[in-house]
mmCIF file of C-alpha atoms in Angstrom:
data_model
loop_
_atom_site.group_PDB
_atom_site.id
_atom_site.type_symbol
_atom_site.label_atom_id
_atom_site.label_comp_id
_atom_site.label_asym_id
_atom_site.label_seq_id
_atom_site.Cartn_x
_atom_site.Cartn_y
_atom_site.Cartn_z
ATOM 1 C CA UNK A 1 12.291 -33.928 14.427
ATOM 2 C CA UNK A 2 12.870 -31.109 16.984
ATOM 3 C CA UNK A 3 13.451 -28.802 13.887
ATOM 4 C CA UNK A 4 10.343 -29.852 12.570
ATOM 5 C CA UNK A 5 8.658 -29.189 15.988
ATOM 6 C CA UNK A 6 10.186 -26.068 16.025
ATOM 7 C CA UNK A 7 8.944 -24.748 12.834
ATOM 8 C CA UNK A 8 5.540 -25.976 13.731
ATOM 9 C CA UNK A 9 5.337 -23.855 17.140
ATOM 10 C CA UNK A 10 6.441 -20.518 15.585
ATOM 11 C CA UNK A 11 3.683 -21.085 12.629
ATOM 12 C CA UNK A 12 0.963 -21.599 15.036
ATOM 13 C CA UNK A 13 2.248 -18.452 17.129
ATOM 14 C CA UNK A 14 2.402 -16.573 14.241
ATOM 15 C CA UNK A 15 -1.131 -17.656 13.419
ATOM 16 C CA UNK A 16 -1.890 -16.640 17.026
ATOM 17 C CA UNK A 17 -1.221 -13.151 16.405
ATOM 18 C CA UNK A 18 -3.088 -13.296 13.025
ATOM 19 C CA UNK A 19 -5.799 -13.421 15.047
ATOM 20 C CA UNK A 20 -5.340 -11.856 17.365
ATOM 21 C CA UNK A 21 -5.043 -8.501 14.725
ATOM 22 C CA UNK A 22 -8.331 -9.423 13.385
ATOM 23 C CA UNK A 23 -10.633 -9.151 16.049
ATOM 24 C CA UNK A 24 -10.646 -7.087 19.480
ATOM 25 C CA UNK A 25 -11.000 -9.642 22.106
ATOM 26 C CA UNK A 26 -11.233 -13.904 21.489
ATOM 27 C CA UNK A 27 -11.977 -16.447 24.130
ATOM 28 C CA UNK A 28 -9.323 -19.297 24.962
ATOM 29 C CA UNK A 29 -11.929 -21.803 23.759
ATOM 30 C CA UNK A 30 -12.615 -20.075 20.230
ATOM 31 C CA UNK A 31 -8.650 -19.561 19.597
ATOM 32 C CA UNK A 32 -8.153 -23.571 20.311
ATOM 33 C CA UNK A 33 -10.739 -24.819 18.066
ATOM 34 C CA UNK A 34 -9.322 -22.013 15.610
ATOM 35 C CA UNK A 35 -5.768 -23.400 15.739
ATOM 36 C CA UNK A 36 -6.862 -27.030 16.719
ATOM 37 C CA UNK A 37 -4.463 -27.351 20.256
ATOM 38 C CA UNK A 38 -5.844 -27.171 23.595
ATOM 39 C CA UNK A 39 -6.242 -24.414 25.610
ATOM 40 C CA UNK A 40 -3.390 -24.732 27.572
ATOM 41 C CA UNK A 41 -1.836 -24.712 24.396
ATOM 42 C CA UNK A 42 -3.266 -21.682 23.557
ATOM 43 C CA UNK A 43 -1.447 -19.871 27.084
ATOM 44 C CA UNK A 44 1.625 -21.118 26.390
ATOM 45 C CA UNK A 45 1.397 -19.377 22.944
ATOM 46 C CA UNK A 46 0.365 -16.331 24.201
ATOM 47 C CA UNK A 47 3.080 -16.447 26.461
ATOM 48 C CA UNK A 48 5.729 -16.660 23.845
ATOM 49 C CA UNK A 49 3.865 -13.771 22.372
ATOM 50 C CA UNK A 50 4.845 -11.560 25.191
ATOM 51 C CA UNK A 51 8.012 -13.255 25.816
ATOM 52 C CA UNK A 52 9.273 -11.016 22.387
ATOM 53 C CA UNK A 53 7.167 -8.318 22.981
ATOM 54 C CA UNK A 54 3.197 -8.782 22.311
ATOM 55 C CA UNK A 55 1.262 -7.184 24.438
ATOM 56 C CA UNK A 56 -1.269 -10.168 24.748
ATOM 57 C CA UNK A 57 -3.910 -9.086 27.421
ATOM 58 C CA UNK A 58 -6.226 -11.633 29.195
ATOM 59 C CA UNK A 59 -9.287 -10.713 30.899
ATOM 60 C CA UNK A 60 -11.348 -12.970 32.767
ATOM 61 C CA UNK A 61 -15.718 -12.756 33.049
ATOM 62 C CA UNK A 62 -18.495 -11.977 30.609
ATOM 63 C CA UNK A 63 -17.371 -10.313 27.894
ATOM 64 C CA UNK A 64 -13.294 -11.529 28.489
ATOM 65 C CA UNK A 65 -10.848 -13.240 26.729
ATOM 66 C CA UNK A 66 -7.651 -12.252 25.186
ATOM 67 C CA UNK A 67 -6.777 -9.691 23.558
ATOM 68 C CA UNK A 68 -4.100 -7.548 21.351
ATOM 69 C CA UNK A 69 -3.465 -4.442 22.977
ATOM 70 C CA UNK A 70 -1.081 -0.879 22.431
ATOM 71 C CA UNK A 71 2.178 -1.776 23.847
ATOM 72 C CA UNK A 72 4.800 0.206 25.653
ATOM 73 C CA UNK A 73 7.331 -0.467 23.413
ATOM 74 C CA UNK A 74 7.177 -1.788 19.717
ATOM 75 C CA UNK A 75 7.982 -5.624 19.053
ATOM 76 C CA UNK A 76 11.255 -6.566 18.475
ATOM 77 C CA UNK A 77 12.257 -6.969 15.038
ATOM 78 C CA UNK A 78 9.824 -4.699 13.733
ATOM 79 C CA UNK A 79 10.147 -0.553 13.769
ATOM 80 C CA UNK A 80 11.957 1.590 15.684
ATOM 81 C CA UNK A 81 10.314 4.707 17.083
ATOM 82 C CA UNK A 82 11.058 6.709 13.770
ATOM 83 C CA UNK A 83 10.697 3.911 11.456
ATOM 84 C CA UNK A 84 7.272 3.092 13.008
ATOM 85 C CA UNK A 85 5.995 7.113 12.070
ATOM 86 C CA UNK A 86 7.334 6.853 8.612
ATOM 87 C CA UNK A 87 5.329 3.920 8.271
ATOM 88 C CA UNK A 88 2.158 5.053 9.546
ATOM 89 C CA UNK A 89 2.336 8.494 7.866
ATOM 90 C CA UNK A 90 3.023 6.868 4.538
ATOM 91 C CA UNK A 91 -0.212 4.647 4.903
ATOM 92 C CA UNK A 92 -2.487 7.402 6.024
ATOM 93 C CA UNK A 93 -1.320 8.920 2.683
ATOM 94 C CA UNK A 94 -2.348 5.865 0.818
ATOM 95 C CA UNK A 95 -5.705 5.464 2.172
ATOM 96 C CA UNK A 96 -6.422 8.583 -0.090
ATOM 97 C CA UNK A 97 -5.077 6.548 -3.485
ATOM 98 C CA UNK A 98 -7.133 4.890 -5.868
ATOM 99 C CA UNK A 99 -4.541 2.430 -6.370
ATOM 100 C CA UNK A 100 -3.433 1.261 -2.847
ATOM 101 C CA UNK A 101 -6.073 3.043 -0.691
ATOM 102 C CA UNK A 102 -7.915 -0.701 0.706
ATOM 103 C CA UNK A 103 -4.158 -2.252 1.411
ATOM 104 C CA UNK A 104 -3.277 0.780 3.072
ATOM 105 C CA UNK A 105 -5.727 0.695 5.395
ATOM 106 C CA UNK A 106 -6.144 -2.416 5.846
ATOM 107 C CA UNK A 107 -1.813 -2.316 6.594
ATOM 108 C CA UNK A 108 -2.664 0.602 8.677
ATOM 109 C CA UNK A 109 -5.412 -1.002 11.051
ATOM 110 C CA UNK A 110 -2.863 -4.050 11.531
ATOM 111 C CA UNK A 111 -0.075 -1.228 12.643
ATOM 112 C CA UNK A 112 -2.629 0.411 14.791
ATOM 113 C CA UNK A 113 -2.813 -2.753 17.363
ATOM 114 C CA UNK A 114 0.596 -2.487 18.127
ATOM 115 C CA UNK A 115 1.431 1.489 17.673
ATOM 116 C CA UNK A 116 2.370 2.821 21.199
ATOM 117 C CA UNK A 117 0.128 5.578 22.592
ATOM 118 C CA UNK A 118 3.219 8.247 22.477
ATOM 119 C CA UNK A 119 3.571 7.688 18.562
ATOM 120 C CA UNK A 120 -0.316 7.678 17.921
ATOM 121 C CA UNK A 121 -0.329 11.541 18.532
ATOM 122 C CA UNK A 122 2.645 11.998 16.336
ATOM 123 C CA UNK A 123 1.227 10.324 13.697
ATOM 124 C CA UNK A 124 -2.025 12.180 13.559
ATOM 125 C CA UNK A 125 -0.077 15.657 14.092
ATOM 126 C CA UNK A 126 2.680 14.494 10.650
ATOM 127 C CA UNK A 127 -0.567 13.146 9.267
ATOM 128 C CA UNK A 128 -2.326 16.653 8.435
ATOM 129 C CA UNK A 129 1.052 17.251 6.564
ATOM 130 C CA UNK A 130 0.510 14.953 3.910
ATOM 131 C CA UNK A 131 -1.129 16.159 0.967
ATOM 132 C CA UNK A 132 -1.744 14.735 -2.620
ATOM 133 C CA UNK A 133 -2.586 16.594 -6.375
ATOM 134 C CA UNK A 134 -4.721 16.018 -9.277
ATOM 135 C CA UNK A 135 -7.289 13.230 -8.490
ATOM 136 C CA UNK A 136 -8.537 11.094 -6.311
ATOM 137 C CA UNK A 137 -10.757 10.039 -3.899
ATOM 138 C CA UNK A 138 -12.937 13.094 -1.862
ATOM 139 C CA UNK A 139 -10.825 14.363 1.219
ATOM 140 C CA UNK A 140 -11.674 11.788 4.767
ATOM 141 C CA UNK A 141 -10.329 12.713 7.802
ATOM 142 C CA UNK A 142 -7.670 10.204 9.004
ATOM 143 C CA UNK A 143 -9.260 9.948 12.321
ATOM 144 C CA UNK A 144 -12.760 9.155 10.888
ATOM 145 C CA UNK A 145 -11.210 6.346 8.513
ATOM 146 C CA UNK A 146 -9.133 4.553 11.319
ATOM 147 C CA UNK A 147 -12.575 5.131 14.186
ATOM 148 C CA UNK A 148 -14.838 3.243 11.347
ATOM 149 C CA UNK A 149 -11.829 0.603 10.342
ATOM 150 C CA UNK A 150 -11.807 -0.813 14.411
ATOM 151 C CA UNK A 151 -14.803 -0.787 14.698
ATOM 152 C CA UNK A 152 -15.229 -3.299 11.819
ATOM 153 C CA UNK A 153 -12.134 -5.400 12.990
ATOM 154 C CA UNK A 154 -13.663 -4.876 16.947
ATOM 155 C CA UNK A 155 -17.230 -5.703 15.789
ATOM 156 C CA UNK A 156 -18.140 -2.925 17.643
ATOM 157 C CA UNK A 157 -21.394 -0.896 17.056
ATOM 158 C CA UNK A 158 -20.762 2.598 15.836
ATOM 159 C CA UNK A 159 -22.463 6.451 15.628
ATOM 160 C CA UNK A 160 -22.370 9.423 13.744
ATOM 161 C CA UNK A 161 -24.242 12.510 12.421
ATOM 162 C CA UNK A 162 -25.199 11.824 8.982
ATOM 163 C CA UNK A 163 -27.369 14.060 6.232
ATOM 164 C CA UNK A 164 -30.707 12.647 4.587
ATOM 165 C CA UNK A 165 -34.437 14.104 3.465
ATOM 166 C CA UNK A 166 -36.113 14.516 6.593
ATOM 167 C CA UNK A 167 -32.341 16.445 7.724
ATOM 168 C CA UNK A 168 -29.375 15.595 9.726
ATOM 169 C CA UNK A 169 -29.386 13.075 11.824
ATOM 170 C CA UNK A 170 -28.114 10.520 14.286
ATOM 171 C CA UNK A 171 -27.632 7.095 12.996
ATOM 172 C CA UNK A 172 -26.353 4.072 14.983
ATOM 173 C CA UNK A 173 -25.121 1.238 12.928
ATOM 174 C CA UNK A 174 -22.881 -2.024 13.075
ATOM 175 C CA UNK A 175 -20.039 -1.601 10.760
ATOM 176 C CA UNK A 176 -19.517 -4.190 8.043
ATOM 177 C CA UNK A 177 -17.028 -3.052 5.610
ATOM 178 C CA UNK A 178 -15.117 -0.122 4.166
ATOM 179 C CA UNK A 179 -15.625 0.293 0.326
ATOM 180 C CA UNK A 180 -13.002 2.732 -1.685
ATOM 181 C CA UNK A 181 -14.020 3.496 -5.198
ATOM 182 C CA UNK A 182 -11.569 5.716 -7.232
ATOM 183 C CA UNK A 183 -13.520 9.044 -5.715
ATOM 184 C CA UNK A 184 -14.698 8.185 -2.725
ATOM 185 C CA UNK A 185 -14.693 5.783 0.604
ATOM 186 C CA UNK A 186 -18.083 4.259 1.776
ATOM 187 C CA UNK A 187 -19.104 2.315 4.867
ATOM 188 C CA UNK A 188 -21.767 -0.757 4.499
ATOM 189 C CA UNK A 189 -23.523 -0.855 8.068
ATOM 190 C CA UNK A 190 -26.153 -2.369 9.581
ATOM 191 C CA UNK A 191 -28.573 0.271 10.655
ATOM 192 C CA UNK A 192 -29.950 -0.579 13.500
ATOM 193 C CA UNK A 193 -32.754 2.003 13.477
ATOM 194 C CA UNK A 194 -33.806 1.073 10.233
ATOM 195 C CA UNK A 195 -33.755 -3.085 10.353
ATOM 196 C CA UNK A 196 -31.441 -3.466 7.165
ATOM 197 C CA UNK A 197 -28.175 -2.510 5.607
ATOM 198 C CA UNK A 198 -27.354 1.217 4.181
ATOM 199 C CA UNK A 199 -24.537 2.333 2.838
ATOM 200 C CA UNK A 200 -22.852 5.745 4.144
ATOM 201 C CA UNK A 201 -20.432 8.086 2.507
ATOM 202 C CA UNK A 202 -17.321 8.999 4.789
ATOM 203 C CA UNK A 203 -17.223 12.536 3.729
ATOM 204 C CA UNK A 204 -20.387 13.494 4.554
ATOM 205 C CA UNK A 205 -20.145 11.715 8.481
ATOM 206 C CA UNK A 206 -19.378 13.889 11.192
ATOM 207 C CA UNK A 207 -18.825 13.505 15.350
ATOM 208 C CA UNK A 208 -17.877 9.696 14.173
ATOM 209 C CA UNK A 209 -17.566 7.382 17.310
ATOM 210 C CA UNK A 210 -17.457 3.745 18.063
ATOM 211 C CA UNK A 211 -19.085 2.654 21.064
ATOM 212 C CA UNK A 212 -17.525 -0.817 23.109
ATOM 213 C CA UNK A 213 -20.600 -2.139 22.462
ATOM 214 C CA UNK A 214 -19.724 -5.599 20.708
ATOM 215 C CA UNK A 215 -22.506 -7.274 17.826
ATOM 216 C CA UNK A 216 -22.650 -10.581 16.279
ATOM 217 C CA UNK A 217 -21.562 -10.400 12.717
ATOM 218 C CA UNK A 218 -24.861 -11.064 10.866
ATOM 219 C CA UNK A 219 -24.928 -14.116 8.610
ATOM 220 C CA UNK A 220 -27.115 -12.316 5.649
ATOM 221 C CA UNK A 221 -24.249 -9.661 5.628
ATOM 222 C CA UNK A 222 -24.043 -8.555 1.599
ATOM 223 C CA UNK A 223 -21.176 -8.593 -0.423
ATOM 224 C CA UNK A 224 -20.004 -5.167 -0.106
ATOM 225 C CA UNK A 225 -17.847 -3.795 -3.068
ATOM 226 C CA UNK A 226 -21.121 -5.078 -5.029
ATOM 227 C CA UNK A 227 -23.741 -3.735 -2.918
ATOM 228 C CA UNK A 228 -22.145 -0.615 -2.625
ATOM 229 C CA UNK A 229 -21.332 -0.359 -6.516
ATOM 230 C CA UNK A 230 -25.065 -0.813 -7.186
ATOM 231 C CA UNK A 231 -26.348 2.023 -5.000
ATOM 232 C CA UNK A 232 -23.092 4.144 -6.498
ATOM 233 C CA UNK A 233 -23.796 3.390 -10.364
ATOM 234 C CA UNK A 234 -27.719 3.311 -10.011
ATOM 235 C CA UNK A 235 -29.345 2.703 -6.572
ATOM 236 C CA UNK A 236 -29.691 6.799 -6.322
ATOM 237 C CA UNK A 237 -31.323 7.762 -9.618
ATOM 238 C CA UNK A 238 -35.098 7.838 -10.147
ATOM 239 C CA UNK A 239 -34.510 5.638 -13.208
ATOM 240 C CA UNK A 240 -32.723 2.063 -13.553
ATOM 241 C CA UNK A 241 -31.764 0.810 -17.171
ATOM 242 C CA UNK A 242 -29.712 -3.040 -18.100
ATOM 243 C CA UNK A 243 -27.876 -3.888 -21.312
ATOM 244 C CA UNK A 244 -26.252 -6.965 -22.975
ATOM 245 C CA UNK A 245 -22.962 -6.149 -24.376
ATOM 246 C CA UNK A 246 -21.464 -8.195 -27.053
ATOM 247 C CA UNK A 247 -18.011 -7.813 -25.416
ATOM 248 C CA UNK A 248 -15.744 -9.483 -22.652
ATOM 249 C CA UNK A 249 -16.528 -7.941 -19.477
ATOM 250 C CA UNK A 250 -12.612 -7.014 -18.178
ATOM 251 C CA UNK A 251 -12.753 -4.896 -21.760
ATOM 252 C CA UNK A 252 -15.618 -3.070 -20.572
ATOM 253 C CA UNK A 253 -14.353 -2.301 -17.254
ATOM 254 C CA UNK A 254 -11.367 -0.640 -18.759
ATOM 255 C CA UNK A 255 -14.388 1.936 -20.562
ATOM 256 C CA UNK A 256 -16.853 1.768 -17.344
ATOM 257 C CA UNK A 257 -16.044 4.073 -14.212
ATOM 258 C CA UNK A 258 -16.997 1.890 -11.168
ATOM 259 C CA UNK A 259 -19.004 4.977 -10.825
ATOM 260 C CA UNK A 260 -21.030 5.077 -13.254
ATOM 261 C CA UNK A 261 -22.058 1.475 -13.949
ATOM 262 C CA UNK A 262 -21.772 -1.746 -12.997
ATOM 263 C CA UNK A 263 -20.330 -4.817 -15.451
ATOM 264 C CA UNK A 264 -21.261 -8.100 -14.881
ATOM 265 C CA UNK A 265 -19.839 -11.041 -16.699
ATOM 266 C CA UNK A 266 -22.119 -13.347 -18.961
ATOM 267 C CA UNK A 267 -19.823 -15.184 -20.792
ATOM 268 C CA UNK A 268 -16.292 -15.067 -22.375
ATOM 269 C CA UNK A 269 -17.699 -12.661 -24.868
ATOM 270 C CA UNK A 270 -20.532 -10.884 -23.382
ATOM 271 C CA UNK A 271 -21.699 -9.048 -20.567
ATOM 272 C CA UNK A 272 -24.283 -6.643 -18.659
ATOM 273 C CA UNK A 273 -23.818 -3.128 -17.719
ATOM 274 C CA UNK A 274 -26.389 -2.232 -15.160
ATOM 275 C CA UNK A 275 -26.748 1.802 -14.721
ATOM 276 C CA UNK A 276 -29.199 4.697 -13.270
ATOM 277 C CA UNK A 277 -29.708 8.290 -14.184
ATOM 278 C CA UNK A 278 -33.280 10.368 -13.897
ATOM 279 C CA UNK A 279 -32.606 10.703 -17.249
ATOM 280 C CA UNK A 280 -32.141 7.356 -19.080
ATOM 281 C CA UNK A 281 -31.093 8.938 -22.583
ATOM 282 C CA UNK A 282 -27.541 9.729 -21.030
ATOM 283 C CA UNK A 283 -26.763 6.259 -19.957
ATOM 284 C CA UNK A 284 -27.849 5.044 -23.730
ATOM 285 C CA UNK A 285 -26.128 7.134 -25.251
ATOM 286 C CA UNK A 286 -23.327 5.930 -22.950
ATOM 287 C CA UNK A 287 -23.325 2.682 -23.649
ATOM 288 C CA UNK A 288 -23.563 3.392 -27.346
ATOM 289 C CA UNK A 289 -20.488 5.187 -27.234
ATOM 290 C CA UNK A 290 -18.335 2.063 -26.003
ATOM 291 C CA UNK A 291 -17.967 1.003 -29.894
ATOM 292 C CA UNK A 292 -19.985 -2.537 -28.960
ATOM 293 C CA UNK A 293 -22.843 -4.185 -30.507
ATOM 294 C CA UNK A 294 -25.628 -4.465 -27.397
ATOM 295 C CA UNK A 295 -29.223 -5.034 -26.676
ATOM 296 C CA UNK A 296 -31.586 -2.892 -23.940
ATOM 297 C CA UNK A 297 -32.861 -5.590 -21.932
ATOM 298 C CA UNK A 298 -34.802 -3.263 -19.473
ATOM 299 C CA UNK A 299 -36.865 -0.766 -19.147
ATOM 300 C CA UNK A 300 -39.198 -1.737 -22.097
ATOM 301 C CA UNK A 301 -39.477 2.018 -23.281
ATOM 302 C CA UNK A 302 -35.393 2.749 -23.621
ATOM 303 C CA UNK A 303 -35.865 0.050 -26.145
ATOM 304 C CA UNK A 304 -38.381 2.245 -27.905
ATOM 305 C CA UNK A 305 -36.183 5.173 -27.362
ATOM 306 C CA UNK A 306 -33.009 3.680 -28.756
ATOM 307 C CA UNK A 307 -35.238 2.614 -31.954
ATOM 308 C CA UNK A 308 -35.531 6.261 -32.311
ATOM 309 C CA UNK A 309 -32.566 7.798 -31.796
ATOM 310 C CA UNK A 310 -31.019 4.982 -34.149
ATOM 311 C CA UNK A 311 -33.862 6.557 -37.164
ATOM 312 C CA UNK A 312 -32.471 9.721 -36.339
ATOM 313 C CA UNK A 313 -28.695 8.782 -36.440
ATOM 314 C CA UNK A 314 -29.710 7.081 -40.150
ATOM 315 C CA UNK A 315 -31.532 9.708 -41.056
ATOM 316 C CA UNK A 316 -29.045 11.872 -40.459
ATOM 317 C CA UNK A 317 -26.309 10.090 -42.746
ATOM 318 C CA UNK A 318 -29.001 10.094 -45.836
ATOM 319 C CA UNK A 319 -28.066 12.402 -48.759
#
């Protein structure tokens, strides 16, 4: 029974500081209902917390509650000075991978709660160090990714200089999510001069900050890999075209760059690829280059268009 007891306190602690990584600062009273204890349960967690090592700050008043803060030393059990570096460095080098470039900085946000202030310099000086070949996502400052990636866990509102038709300018949003496609990383935001949700390139951001300035995460909040793959793949051209594909969609993902369209299942065997160009000819002849049979469900005159090319593909086989 004690074991049992036992087990049950150090999964609920370990829950504690789940949470406690996830957002900046949490009342007693949220963390309680969260974990379902009382809150004197909750302090005698968060005691244990910094009996090993947590730096688990409370802070009484509007705007208080506790919160995970950078420690003067790095909890037991964990990394070592050195070990702690290695880590860091190698996850600010796999932000910039197609592959692992969400986990890493999603591991990388985690490390940052509890990454003593002496290390965080050495980390960003071994940082510009790290290089990679071939492809890949557009270059993003380290600094800029980890700023934005708080500010998302913090709920925190956020600024920075950003380019658009009337010219450069300052925009103040709250930060959503980070979106990584396989060439470049995105931010869905709130913009608050604007009333509704944008989506921002990281590479073209500059003087990025993040203000303490704390929001409420809005409840009509988009899905963001699929809102920002729709403004990617057609949400900037002048032109928007749909097809059904007679084929599974996971086979036409493995044709499709993220980039250039978007695939969305139907059935077992068929699919839609939704796509944008100023140009629609490219994106049929695209999608007639996958090898599958497939209808233009929209716009109205691509269907006229593809009845013409398809004459002059027959036409052109004739003796």
């Amino acid at each position: 029974m004690a074991d049992e007891e036992a087990r049950g306190t150090t999964e609920r602690v370990l829950t504690l500081l789940g949470l406690l990584q996830q957002r900046r600062v949490w009342t007693g009273d949220e963390l309680a209902d969260r974990l379902g204890v009382t809150p004197r349960t909750v302090r005698r967690d968060v005691e244990r917390l910094r009996a090993i090592g947590y730096p688990v700050r409370a802070e009484h008043g509007i705007g208080g509650g506790y919160q995970l803060g950078p420690g003067q030393e790095l909890p037991p059990l964990l990394f070592d000075d050195e070990e702690a570096i290695a880590t860091a460095v190698a996850l600010l080098a796999g932000t910039g991978a197609a592959s692992t470039g969400d986990a890493a900085l999603r591991a990388l946000t985690k490390l940052d709660r509890v990454l003593p202030t002496r290390l965080r310099h050495e980390v960003r000086a071994l940082s510009g160090s790290v290089e990679s070949f071939g492809g890949g996502r557009a270059p993003v400052d380290p600094e800029v990714l980890m700023t934005l990636a708080r500010a998302c866990r913090d709920e925190v509102e956020a600024g920075f200089e950003y380019p658009s038709k009337e010219g450069t300018g300052r925009r103040r949003v709250e930060p959503h999510r980070l979106v990584a496609s396989d060439r470049r990383w995105y931010l869905l935001a709130y913009d608050l001069d604007r009333a509704d949700w944008r989506t921002f390139r990281l590479d073209r951001m500059a003087e990025v900050t993040a203000r303490t300035w704390r929001f409420r995460p809005r409840a009509d909040a988009p899905d963001a890999a699929a809102f920002v793959q729709r403004g990617v793949a057609g949400g900037a051209y002048r032109r928007q075209a749909r097809f059904l594909v007679r084929a599974p969609a996971a086979t036409v993902r493995t044709q499709v760059s993220a980039n250039a369209a978007m695939v969305v299942e139907v059935d077992a065997t068929t699919c839609e690829i939704h796509s944008g160009a100023d140009n629609l000819d490219v994106v049929l002849m695209y999608v007639a280059a996958l090898g599958h049979a497939f209808r233009v469900l929209e716009p109205p005159d691509l269907a006229t268009r593809a009845e013409e090319l398809a004459a002059r593909l027959t036409a052109a086989v004739q003796p």
